[in-house]
mmCIF file of C-alpha atoms and ligand atoms in Angstrom:
data_model
loop_
_atom_site.group_PDB
_atom_site.id
_atom_site.type_symbol
_atom_site.label_atom_id
_atom_site.label_comp_id
_atom_site.label_asym_id
_atom_site.label_seq_id
_atom_site.Cartn_x
_atom_site.Cartn_y
_atom_site.Cartn_z
ATOM 1 C CA MET A 27 -12.357 12.497 67.591
ATOM 2 C CA PRO A 28 -12.846 13.142 70.438
ATOM 3 C CA THR A 29 -14.838 15.794 72.027
ATOM 4 C CA ILE A 30 -13.139 18.514 74.546
ATOM 5 C CA SER A 31 -15.797 18.941 78.213
ATOM 6 C CA ALA A 32 -15.331 20.879 81.237
ATOM 7 C CA ALA A 33 -14.174 17.265 82.775
ATOM 8 C CA PRO A 34 -11.748 18.228 85.618
ATOM 9 C CA GLY A 35 -9.492 15.630 86.039
ATOM 10 C CA LEU A 36 -10.198 11.493 86.940
ATOM 11 C CA PRO A 37 -10.483 12.649 90.409
ATOM 12 C CA ALA A 38 -13.629 14.814 89.871
ATOM 13 C CA LEU A 39 -14.998 11.464 88.266
ATOM 14 C CA GLY A 40 -14.516 8.733 90.848
ATOM 15 C CA TRP A 41 -11.651 8.251 90.149
ATOM 16 C CA ASP A 42 -9.741 6.668 93.043
ATOM 17 C CA GLU A 43 -6.307 4.208 93.894
ATOM 18 C CA GLY A 44 -9.448 1.292 94.178
ATOM 19 C CA TRP A 45 -9.949 2.059 90.711
ATOM 20 C CA ALA A 46 -5.905 2.429 89.595
ATOM 21 C CA ALA A 47 -5.079 -0.772 90.911
ATOM 22 C CA ALA A 48 -7.817 -3.028 89.275
ATOM 23 C CA LEU A 49 -6.636 -1.200 85.916
ATOM 24 C CA LEU A 50 -2.836 -2.118 86.706
ATOM 25 C CA GLU A 51 -4.373 -5.588 87.537
ATOM 26 C CA LEU A 52 -5.187 -6.248 83.519
ATOM 27 C CA SER A 53 -1.385 -5.393 82.828
ATOM 28 C CA ASP A 54 -2.046 -4.275 79.537
ATOM 29 C CA PRO A 55 -0.242 -0.196 79.230
ATOM 30 C CA MET A 56 -2.388 0.256 75.476
ATOM 31 C CA LEU A 57 -5.784 0.248 77.590
ATOM 32 C CA TRP A 58 -7.271 3.972 79.398
ATOM 33 C CA PRO A 59 -9.250 4.464 82.114
ATOM 34 C CA ALA A 60 -13.063 6.253 81.355
ATOM 35 C CA ARG A 61 -16.033 6.325 82.980
ATOM 36 C CA VAL A 62 -18.807 5.928 81.380
ATOM 37 C CA SER A 63 -21.670 8.884 80.873
ATOM 38 C CA ARG A 64 -24.622 6.939 78.462
ATOM 39 C CA VAL A 65 -25.122 3.775 76.747
ATOM 40 C CA ASP A 66 -26.309 3.510 73.199
ATOM 41 C CA ARG A 67 -26.806 0.121 71.635
ATOM 42 C CA GLY A 68 -23.756 -0.931 70.151
ATOM 43 C CA MET A 69 -21.791 2.810 71.568
ATOM 44 C CA CYS A 70 -21.196 4.756 74.066
ATOM 45 C CA THR A 71 -20.101 8.072 75.687
ATOM 46 C CA VAL A 72 -17.177 7.332 77.713
ATOM 47 C CA MET A 73 -15.555 10.822 80.267
ATOM 48 C CA ASN A 74 -11.384 10.056 80.696
ATOM 49 C CA GLY A 75 -10.769 13.631 83.091
ATOM 50 C CA THR A 76 -10.581 15.866 79.689
ATOM 51 C CA ALA A 77 -12.747 14.806 77.021
ATOM 52 C CA GLU A 78 -16.109 13.128 75.824
ATOM 53 C CA VAL A 79 -15.296 10.641 73.895
ATOM 54 C CA ARG A 80 -17.351 7.863 71.622
ATOM 55 C CA VAL A 81 -16.270 4.036 72.493
ATOM 56 C CA SER A 82 -18.023 0.700 70.469
ATOM 57 C CA VAL A 83 -18.950 -2.109 72.717
ATOM 58 C CA GLU A 84 -18.957 -5.132 71.452
ATOM 59 C CA ARG A 85 -21.819 -7.966 71.662
ATOM 60 C CA GLY A 86 -21.727 -9.101 74.711
ATOM 61 C CA VAL A 87 -20.857 -6.350 76.894
ATOM 62 C CA GLU A 88 -23.274 -4.899 78.963
ATOM 63 C CA LEU A 89 -22.620 -1.391 80.006
ATOM 64 C CA ALA A 90 -24.259 0.099 82.920
ATOM 65 C CA VAL A 91 -23.973 4.635 83.515
ATOM 66 C CA GLY A 92 -20.693 4.815 85.401
ATOM 67 C CA ASP A 93 -19.153 1.506 84.405
ATOM 68 C CA TRP A 94 -15.622 1.626 85.210
ATOM 69 C CA VAL A 95 -14.161 1.476 81.372
ATOM 70 C CA ALA A 96 -10.211 0.322 80.729
ATOM 71 C CA VAL A 97 -10.486 1.415 76.394
ATOM 72 C CA GLY A 98 -8.533 0.330 73.502
ATOM 73 C CA ALA A 99 -7.479 0.988 70.212
ATOM 74 C CA GLY A 100 -9.899 -0.226 67.864
ATOM 75 C CA PRO A 101 -9.406 -2.614 65.390
ATOM 76 C CA ALA A 102 -7.705 -1.429 62.522
ATOM 77 C CA ALA A 103 -6.167 2.235 62.224
ATOM 78 C CA GLY A 104 -8.833 4.411 62.456
ATOM 79 C CA ASP A 105 -11.567 2.564 63.909
ATOM 80 C CA GLN A 106 -13.564 4.095 66.965
ATOM 81 C CA PRO A 107 -11.768 3.080 70.389
ATOM 82 C CA ARG A 108 -13.391 -0.532 72.517
ATOM 83 C CA ILE A 109 -13.845 -1.738 75.784
ATOM 84 C CA GLY A 110 -11.020 -3.827 76.875
ATOM 85 C CA ALA A 111 -12.816 -4.683 79.980
ATOM 86 C CA VAL A 112 -15.369 -3.793 83.001
ATOM 87 C CA LEU A 113 -13.844 -2.559 86.432
ATOM 88 C CA PRO A 114 -15.280 -4.508 88.939
ATOM 89 C CA ARG A 115 -18.186 -2.636 90.250
ATOM 90 C CA ARG A 116 -18.413 -1.619 93.756
ATOM 91 C CA CYS A 117 -21.669 -2.015 93.243
ATOM 92 C CA VAL A 118 -24.856 -2.084 91.416
ATOM 93 C CA PHE A 119 -27.532 -0.991 91.043
ATOM 94 C CA ARG A 120 -30.623 -3.843 89.668
ATOM 95 C CA ARG A 121 -34.372 -3.970 87.931
ATOM 96 C CA ALA A 122 -36.926 -6.518 86.771
ATOM 97 C CA THR A 123 -38.074 -5.308 83.708
ATOM 98 C CA ASP A 124 -40.343 -7.985 82.892
ATOM 99 C CA GLY A 125 -42.685 -7.750 85.651
ATOM 100 C CA ARG A 126 -41.785 -11.571 87.119
ATOM 101 C CA GLY A 127 -37.815 -10.694 88.045
ATOM 102 C CA ALA A 128 -36.767 -12.879 85.608
ATOM 103 C CA VAL A 129 -34.985 -10.203 83.341
ATOM 104 C CA GLN A 130 -32.956 -8.471 85.079
ATOM 105 C CA GLN A 131 -31.930 -4.712 83.843
ATOM 106 C CA ILE A 132 -28.236 -2.496 85.226
ATOM 107 C CA VAL A 133 -29.656 0.805 85.875
ATOM 108 C CA ALA A 134 -26.974 2.314 87.188
ATOM 109 C CA SER A 135 -23.445 1.457 88.428
ATOM 110 C CA ASN A 136 -20.529 2.470 91.190
ATOM 111 C CA ILE A 137 -23.207 4.633 93.038
ATOM 112 C CA ASP A 138 -22.161 6.196 96.234
ATOM 113 C CA ILE A 139 -25.965 7.252 96.777
ATOM 114 C CA VAL A 140 -29.608 6.808 95.303
ATOM 115 C CA LEU A 141 -31.803 10.157 96.350
ATOM 116 C CA LEU A 142 -35.286 8.562 96.062
ATOM 117 C CA CYS A 143 -37.787 11.100 94.916
ATOM 118 C CA ASP A 144 -40.792 11.595 95.554
ATOM 119 C CA ALA A 145 -43.346 14.135 94.052
ATOM 120 C CA LEU A 146 -45.748 14.373 97.027
ATOM 121 C CA ASP A 147 -48.530 12.952 94.612
ATOM 122 C CA GLY A 148 -49.500 10.356 96.311
ATOM 123 C CA ARG A 149 -48.581 7.915 93.783
ATOM 124 C CA LEU A 150 -45.418 7.078 95.824
ATOM 125 C CA SER A 151 -46.508 5.493 98.637
ATOM 126 C CA LEU A 152 -45.328 4.301 101.327
ATOM 127 C CA ARG A 153 -45.639 0.756 100.441
ATOM 128 C CA HIS A 154 -43.385 1.571 96.627
ATOM 129 C CA LEU A 155 -40.897 3.486 99.445
ATOM 130 C CA GLU A 156 -39.982 0.276 101.310
ATOM 131 C CA ARG A 157 -38.960 -1.141 98.174
ATOM 132 C CA PHE A 158 -37.474 1.462 96.960
ATOM 133 C CA LEU A 159 -35.544 1.302 99.682
ATOM 134 C CA ALA A 160 -34.677 -2.208 99.913
ATOM 135 C CA LEU A 161 -33.216 -2.204 96.469
ATOM 136 C CA ALA A 162 -31.025 1.683 97.756
ATOM 137 C CA TRP A 163 -29.536 -0.318 100.853
ATOM 138 C CA GLN A 164 -28.807 -3.650 98.554
ATOM 139 C CA SER A 165 -27.287 -1.758 96.118
ATOM 140 C CA GLY A 166 -24.314 -1.198 98.360
ATOM 141 C CA ALA A 167 -24.994 2.985 98.362
ATOM 142 C CA THR A 168 -26.682 4.753 100.877
ATOM 143 C CA PRO A 169 -30.483 6.005 99.627
ATOM 144 C CA VAL A 170 -31.563 9.413 101.120
ATOM 145 C CA ILE A 171 -35.051 10.431 100.804
ATOM 146 C CA LEU A 172 -35.867 13.880 98.779
ATOM 147 C CA ILE A 173 -39.211 15.304 98.731
ATOM 148 C CA THR A 174 -39.977 17.110 95.556
ATOM 149 C CA LYS A 175 -42.299 19.780 94.591
ATOM 150 C CA SER A 176 -42.557 21.058 97.800
ATOM 151 C CA ASP A 177 -44.070 24.029 96.083
ATOM 152 C CA ALA A 178 -47.041 22.395 94.317
ATOM 153 C CA ALA A 179 -48.452 21.222 97.961
ATOM 154 C CA PRO A 180 -49.713 24.039 101.089
ATOM 155 C CA PRO A 181 -47.465 24.239 104.313
ATOM 156 C CA ASP A 182 -49.911 20.900 106.555
ATOM 157 C CA VAL A 183 -49.740 18.544 103.637
ATOM 158 C CA VAL A 184 -45.842 18.570 103.531
ATOM 159 C CA ALA A 185 -45.424 18.027 106.910
ATOM 160 C CA GLN A 186 -48.578 15.486 106.622
ATOM 161 C CA ALA A 187 -46.340 13.538 104.130
ATOM 162 C CA VAL A 188 -42.604 13.652 105.328
ATOM 163 C CA GLU A 189 -44.185 12.102 109.038
ATOM 164 C CA ALA A 190 -46.334 10.028 106.862
ATOM 165 C CA VAL A 191 -41.875 8.892 105.424
ATOM 166 C CA ARG A 192 -40.195 9.372 108.117
ATOM 167 C CA SER A 193 -42.517 6.407 109.219
ATOM 168 C CA VAL A 194 -41.610 4.613 107.247
ATOM 169 C CA ALA A 195 -38.130 5.896 106.310
ATOM 170 C CA GLU A 196 -35.553 4.476 109.798
ATOM 171 C CA GLU A 197 -32.192 6.863 109.762
ATOM 172 C CA VAL A 198 -32.550 7.980 106.272
ATOM 173 C CA PRO A 199 -32.315 11.736 106.325
ATOM 174 C CA VAL A 200 -35.736 13.173 104.932
ATOM 175 C CA LEU A 201 -34.807 16.540 102.134
ATOM 176 C CA ILE A 202 -37.370 19.302 101.157
ATOM 177 C CA VAL A 203 -37.367 20.598 98.315
ATOM 178 C CA SER A 204 -38.873 22.669 95.648
ATOM 179 C CA SER A 205 -37.274 23.246 92.402
ATOM 180 C CA THR A 206 -39.641 26.445 91.087
ATOM 181 C CA THR A 207 -38.147 27.577 94.018
ATOM 182 C CA GLY A 208 -35.247 26.353 95.193
ATOM 183 C CA ASP A 209 -36.990 26.431 98.946
ATOM 184 C CA GLY A 210 -34.605 23.582 99.975
ATOM 185 C CA MET A 211 -31.300 23.318 97.911
ATOM 186 C CA GLN A 212 -29.419 23.758 100.330
ATOM 187 C CA ASP A 213 -29.639 21.209 102.088
ATOM 188 C CA LEU A 214 -29.174 18.731 99.232
ATOM 189 C CA ALA A 215 -25.672 20.720 99.313
ATOM 190 C CA PRO A 216 -23.747 18.556 101.458
ATOM 191 C CA TYR A 217 -24.227 15.607 99.074
ATOM 192 C CA LEU A 218 -22.370 17.455 96.312
ATOM 193 C CA VAL A 219 -19.224 16.559 96.892
ATOM 194 C CA SER A 220 -16.737 16.468 94.175
ATOM 195 C CA GLY A 221 -15.736 12.616 93.304
ATOM 196 C CA ARG A 222 -19.218 11.656 94.356
ATOM 197 C CA THR A 223 -21.880 10.032 92.271
ATOM 198 C CA ILE A 224 -25.704 10.124 93.353
ATOM 199 C CA ALA A 225 -28.180 8.684 91.547
ATOM 200 C CA LEU A 226 -31.762 9.847 91.607
ATOM 201 C CA LEU A 227 -34.587 6.967 91.227
ATOM 202 C CA GLY A 228 -38.380 7.568 91.829
ATOM 203 C CA LEU A 229 -40.975 7.464 89.130
ATOM 204 C CA SER A 230 -41.991 9.462 86.565
ATOM 205 C CA GLY A 231 -43.114 12.496 87.137
ATOM 206 C CA ALA A 232 -40.867 13.479 90.031
ATOM 207 C CA GLY A 233 -38.907 16.280 88.816
ATOM 208 C CA LYS A 234 -35.702 14.283 88.527
ATOM 209 C CA SER A 235 -34.568 15.292 85.306
ATOM 210 C CA THR A 236 -35.435 19.318 86.059
ATOM 211 C CA LEU A 237 -33.439 18.872 89.953
ATOM 212 C CA VAL A 238 -30.905 17.641 87.836
ATOM 213 C CA ASN A 239 -30.857 20.910 85.035
ATOM 214 C CA LEU A 240 -31.698 23.266 88.459
ATOM 215 C CA LEU A 241 -28.154 21.508 90.198
ATOM 216 C CA ALA A 242 -25.682 21.014 86.663
ATOM 217 C CA GLY A 243 -26.980 25.662 85.738
ATOM 218 C CA THR A 244 -28.164 24.599 82.718
ATOM 219 C CA GLU A 245 -30.055 22.672 80.546
ATOM 220 C CA VAL A 246 -28.396 19.023 80.040
ATOM 221 C CA LEU A 247 -31.858 16.624 79.765
ATOM 222 C CA ALA A 248 -35.174 16.751 78.289
ATOM 223 C CA THR A 249 -37.890 17.266 81.076
ATOM 224 C CA GLY A 250 -41.169 16.106 80.545
ATOM 225 C CA ALA A 251 -45.702 18.130 81.796
ATOM 226 C CA VAL A 252 -46.893 15.674 83.592
ATOM 227 C CA ARG A 253 -50.084 14.645 81.584
ATOM 228 C CA SER A 254 -53.294 16.469 83.610
ATOM 229 C CA ASP A 255 -54.168 12.677 84.459
ATOM 230 C CA GLY A 256 -50.817 12.841 86.275
ATOM 231 C CA SER A 257 -49.666 9.265 84.802
ATOM 232 C CA GLY A 258 -46.079 11.628 83.805
ATOM 233 C CA ARG A 259 -44.528 10.889 80.529
ATOM 234 C CA HIS A 260 -41.376 8.902 80.671
ATOM 235 C CA THR A 261 -39.243 11.720 79.160
ATOM 236 C CA THR A 262 -35.451 10.111 80.443
ATOM 237 C CA THR A 263 -34.720 8.044 77.498
ATOM 238 C CA HIS A 264 -30.920 7.325 78.832
ATOM 239 C CA ARG A 265 -30.376 8.045 81.658
ATOM 240 C CA GLU A 266 -26.778 9.747 81.371
ATOM 241 C CA LEU A 267 -24.579 11.574 84.346
ATOM 242 C CA VAL A 268 -23.970 14.167 84.386
ATOM 243 C CA LEU A 269 -21.079 16.407 85.675
ATOM 244 C CA LEU A 270 -21.901 19.823 88.141
ATOM 245 C CA PRO A 271 -20.007 22.059 88.152
ATOM 246 C CA GLY A 272 -19.928 22.494 91.732
ATOM 247 C CA GLY A 273 -18.702 18.864 92.086
ATOM 248 C CA GLY A 274 -20.118 15.795 92.281
ATOM 249 C CA LEU A 275 -21.909 13.696 89.862
ATOM 250 C CA LEU A 276 -25.044 12.863 89.379
ATOM 251 C CA ILE A 277 -27.775 9.646 87.408
ATOM 252 C CA ASP A 278 -30.525 10.559 86.487
ATOM 253 C CA THR A 279 -33.646 7.596 85.240
ATOM 254 C CA PRO A 280 -35.730 6.798 83.650
ATOM 255 C CA GLY A 281 -39.345 6.416 85.772
ATOM 256 C CA MET A 282 -39.769 2.937 87.268
ATOM 257 C CA ARG A 283 -42.943 1.886 86.941
ATOM 258 C CA ALA A 284 -42.803 -2.029 87.245
ATOM 259 C CA LEU A 285 -40.278 -2.427 90.270
ATOM 260 C CA SER A 286 -39.749 -5.678 91.590
ATOM 261 C CA VAL A 287 -37.075 -6.684 94.451
ATOM 262 C CA ILE A 288 -34.650 -9.338 93.297
ATOM 263 C CA ASN A 289 -32.183 -10.598 94.918
ATOM 264 C CA ALA A 290 -32.536 -8.567 97.762
ATOM 265 C CA SER A 291 -33.166 -10.411 101.586
ATOM 266 C CA ALA A 292 -30.275 -8.383 102.752
ATOM 267 C CA GLY A 293 -31.815 -5.404 101.556
ATOM 268 C CA VAL A 294 -34.758 -5.953 102.440
ATOM 269 C CA GLU A 295 -33.343 -6.404 106.541
ATOM 270 C CA GLN A 296 -32.495 -2.676 106.096
ATOM 271 C CA THR A 297 -35.426 -1.710 105.154
ATOM 272 C CA PHE A 298 -36.909 -3.160 107.669
ATOM 273 C CA GLN A 299 -34.962 -3.358 111.056
ATOM 274 C CA ASP A 300 -37.391 -2.500 113.408
ATOM 275 C CA LEU A 301 -39.583 -4.813 112.342
ATOM 276 C CA GLU A 302 -36.769 -7.568 112.543
ATOM 277 C CA VAL A 303 -35.995 -6.668 116.567
ATOM 278 C CA LEU A 304 -39.354 -7.277 116.420
ATOM 279 C CA ALA A 305 -39.528 -10.969 115.694
ATOM 280 C CA LEU A 306 -37.046 -10.929 118.784
ATOM 281 C CA GLY A 307 -39.453 -11.016 119.986
ATOM 282 C CA CYS A 308 -42.203 -13.791 118.780
ATOM 283 C CA LYS A 309 -42.330 -16.883 121.018
ATOM 284 C CA TYR A 310 -40.740 -19.327 118.500
ATOM 285 C CA THR A 311 -37.929 -18.233 115.977
ATOM 286 C CA SER A 312 -39.803 -20.472 113.116
ATOM 287 C CA CYS A 313 -42.451 -18.289 113.681
ATOM 288 C CA THR A 314 -43.954 -16.833 110.121
ATOM 289 C CA HIS A 315 -45.807 -14.270 111.710
ATOM 290 C CA ALA A 316 -49.074 -15.330 110.285
ATOM 291 C CA GLY A 317 -50.967 -14.597 113.541
ATOM 292 C CA GLU A 318 -49.811 -18.137 115.441
ATOM 293 C CA GLN A 319 -49.547 -16.814 118.711
ATOM 294 C CA GLY A 320 -47.440 -15.397 120.663
ATOM 295 C CA CYS A 321 -45.872 -13.719 117.745
ATOM 296 C CA ALA A 322 -44.263 -10.090 119.061
ATOM 297 C CA LEU A 323 -45.158 -8.144 115.372
ATOM 298 C CA THR A 324 -48.814 -9.835 115.627
ATOM 299 C CA ALA A 325 -48.797 -8.077 119.421
ATOM 300 C CA ALA A 326 -47.807 -5.359 118.231
ATOM 301 C CA VAL A 327 -50.520 -4.713 115.834
ATOM 302 C CA SER A 328 -53.334 -4.708 118.072
ATOM 303 C CA GLU A 329 -51.536 -2.791 119.945
ATOM 304 C CA GLY A 330 -51.371 0.018 117.622
ATOM 305 C CA ARG A 331 -47.394 0.102 117.921
ATOM 306 C CA LEU A 332 -47.193 -0.644 114.413
ATOM 307 C CA ALA A 333 -48.320 -0.578 111.118
ATOM 308 C CA SER A 334 -50.198 -3.444 109.776
ATOM 309 C CA GLY A 335 -49.372 -2.377 106.128
ATOM 310 C CA ARG A 336 -45.954 -1.935 107.262
ATOM 311 C CA LEU A 337 -45.927 -5.594 108.693
ATOM 312 C CA ASP A 338 -48.172 -7.034 105.330
ATOM 313 C CA SER A 339 -45.196 -5.083 103.408
ATOM 314 C CA TRP A 340 -42.583 -6.373 105.391
ATOM 315 C CA LEU A 341 -44.058 -10.176 104.439
ATOM 316 C CA ARG A 342 -44.567 -9.653 100.310
ATOM 317 C CA LEU A 343 -41.112 -7.760 100.255
ATOM 318 C CA ARG A 344 -39.214 -10.997 102.058
ATOM 319 C CA ALA A 345 -40.917 -13.608 100.324
ATOM 320 C CA GLU A 346 -40.476 -11.890 96.915
ATOM 321 C CA PRO A 347 -36.233 -12.770 96.420
ATOM 322 C CA ALA A 348 -37.372 -16.376 96.653
ATOM 323 C CA SER A 349 -40.300 -16.549 94.148
ATOM 324 C CA ALA A 350 -37.945 -13.471 91.347
ATOM 325 C CA ASP A 351 -35.365 -16.791 91.862
ATOM 326 C CA HIS A 352 -37.354 -19.866 90.864
ATOM 327 C CA GLN A 353 -38.459 -17.101 88.213
ATOM 328 C CA LEU A 354 -35.106 -16.672 87.093
ATOM 329 C CA ALA A 355 -34.017 -20.251 87.099
ATOM 330 C CA LEU A 356 -36.498 -21.139 85.647
ATOM 331 C CA ALA A 357 -36.305 -19.097 82.776
ATOM 332 C CA ARG A 358 -32.358 -19.366 82.582
ATOM 333 C CA ARG A 359 -33.255 -23.298 81.955
ATOM 334 C CA GLY A 360 -35.888 -22.220 78.955
ATOM 335 C CA VAL A 361 -32.781 -20.731 77.171
ATOM 336 C CA GLU A 362 -30.749 -24.145 77.794
ATOM 337 C CA GLU A 363 -33.464 -26.076 76.304
ATOM 338 C CA ARG A 364 -34.585 -24.224 73.482
ATOM 339 C CA LYS A 365 -29.671 -23.351 72.996
ATOM 340 C CA ARG A 366 -30.256 -27.853 73.248
ATOM 341 C CA ARG A 367 -32.968 -27.747 70.953
ATOM 342 C CA LYS A 368 -31.269 -25.699 68.059
ATOM 343 C CA ALA A 369 -27.383 -27.745 68.592
ATOM 344 C CA SER A 370 -29.260 -31.372 67.948
ATOM 345 C CA LYS A 371 -31.853 -29.791 65.016
ATOM 346 C CA ILE A 372 -28.319 -28.492 63.568
ATOM 347 C CA ALA A 373 -26.287 -31.791 64.417
ATOM 348 C CA ASP A 374 -29.023 -33.461 62.701
ATOM 349 C CA ARG A 375 -29.483 -31.361 59.524
ATOM 350 C CA ARG A 376 -25.534 -32.160 59.375
ATOM 351 C CA ALA A 377 -25.661 -36.095 59.551
ATOM 352 C CA ALA A 378 -28.504 -36.422 57.085
ATOM 353 C CA ARG A 379 -26.291 -34.289 54.523
ATOM 354 C CA THR A 380 -23.312 -36.330 54.725
HETATM 355 N N1 GDP B 1 -44.635 22.932 91.026
HETATM 356 C C1 GDP B 1 -43.250 21.811 90.621
HETATM 357 N N2 GDP B 1 -43.531 21.570 89.360
HETATM 358 C C2 GDP B 1 -42.406 20.555 89.383
HETATM 359 C C3 GDP B 1 -40.575 20.621 90.067
HETATM 360 N N3 GDP B 1 -39.891 19.629 89.810
HETATM 361 C C4 GDP B 1 -39.999 19.745 87.996
HETATM 362 N N4 GDP B 1 -41.125 19.646 88.494
HETATM 363 C C5 GDP B 1 -42.520 19.267 86.836
HETATM 364 O O1 GDP B 1 -42.996 18.133 87.255
HETATM 365 C C6 GDP B 1 -42.615 17.587 85.527
HETATM 366 C C7 GDP B 1 -42.285 16.520 85.149
HETATM 367 O O2 GDP B 1 -40.579 17.173 85.649
HETATM 368 P P1 GDP B 1 -39.171 16.225 85.487
HETATM 369 O O3 GDP B 1 -37.859 16.828 85.987
HETATM 370 O O4 GDP B 1 -39.499 16.307 83.368
HETATM 371 O O5 GDP B 1 -39.794 14.555 86.514
HETATM 372 P P2 GDP B 1 -38.722 13.741 85.628
HETATM 373 O O6 GDP B 1 -39.823 12.615 85.015
HETATM 374 O O7 GDP B 1 -38.953 12.844 87.209
HETATM 375 O O8 GDP B 1 -38.132 13.307 84.785
HETATM 376 C C8 GDP B 1 -42.499 18.964 84.726
HETATM 377 O O9 GDP B 1 -43.982 19.163 84.112
HETATM 378 C C9 GDP B 1 -41.715 19.633 85.617
HETATM 379 O O10 GDP B 1 -41.833 20.614 85.696
HETATM 380 C C10 GDP B 1 -41.075 21.867 91.590
HETATM 381 O O11 GDP B 1 -40.336 21.816 92.562
HETATM 382 N N5 GDP B 1 -42.077 22.282 92.141
HETATM 383 MG MG1 MG B 2 -36.878 12.466 83.311
HETATM 384 ZN ZN1 ZN B 3 -43.805 -13.415 114.565
#
């Protein structure tokens, strides 16, 4: 049975004319629209504007929190409703789950804004942040950097960290908040608009779930104390879409340790626009910026106009998508090969039996 929740209608969940058109294209009047708020094995929870409903998910259907789906009746009377179709995603946030980039998982979909959370504890380096930014731009969402736990460091340390972050942020807004004191929360308010979806990304222990609970006005998520060695804990076991009482939707995500930038060349380009512009000044258009003669980037580093770490970071991230693509292709080929071998074994056995 659907459980009635406070969800005040579809538009507050982000439903608009575009989604309505996508649903119409399915031309099945028996399907009803809903947004996925939680994904479990074989099941998911959806919000339809008036209720939260548990829906069964058939094998092979890849679902992500944030998806808009068309739901239909189960095969027999009394069966749980099931996913009829996933409406084409406007934007997805993917991550590699195996460190080599061969296995990818959709972290969340249909996000408008990505809040990149950094706890000022030194675990999120500027190089990490550049990776997060590249992934955020690549997803199609707009990134905003959120420095959390501002109460946990003296003001001059906070100011220094903000300055460092701004040096790689380009035009991305940088907000500073404390969930403990409430400082800076008013700067977050303009982003929390009805129907808008915001995903929180960051390392485990950055204070994401605490912030979601604070904004939701209730303990909707489990939070975890950071271990004494500062390594943090994975406390968010399920990504969940939380509808805020004052409008806006938040998606909390588990901490991301292994973060590789896959197929994100456009995102990398956007993140390093300053370097892309500088590179226009290189003598050769084929310049690899590895110390060739006439390289504008090498010159900028030696003149102190560009941090060498940022140049290294750009060169590394630019090289990654190609290698990850290659890994992906290799992995796919391996799977195909195994399938072929299995099929021929079965055929052999059948032939032997007859
Ligand atoms: N001092 C301080 N601690 C915070 C703040 N926000 C969260 N924490 C603590 O940081 C730890 C990790 O928070 P949590 O929300 O679980 O982080 P998550 O892994 O990003 O979801 C918990 O012990 C929180 O109590 C803050 O604004 N200030
Ligand atoms: Mg959490
Ligand atoms: Zn160059």
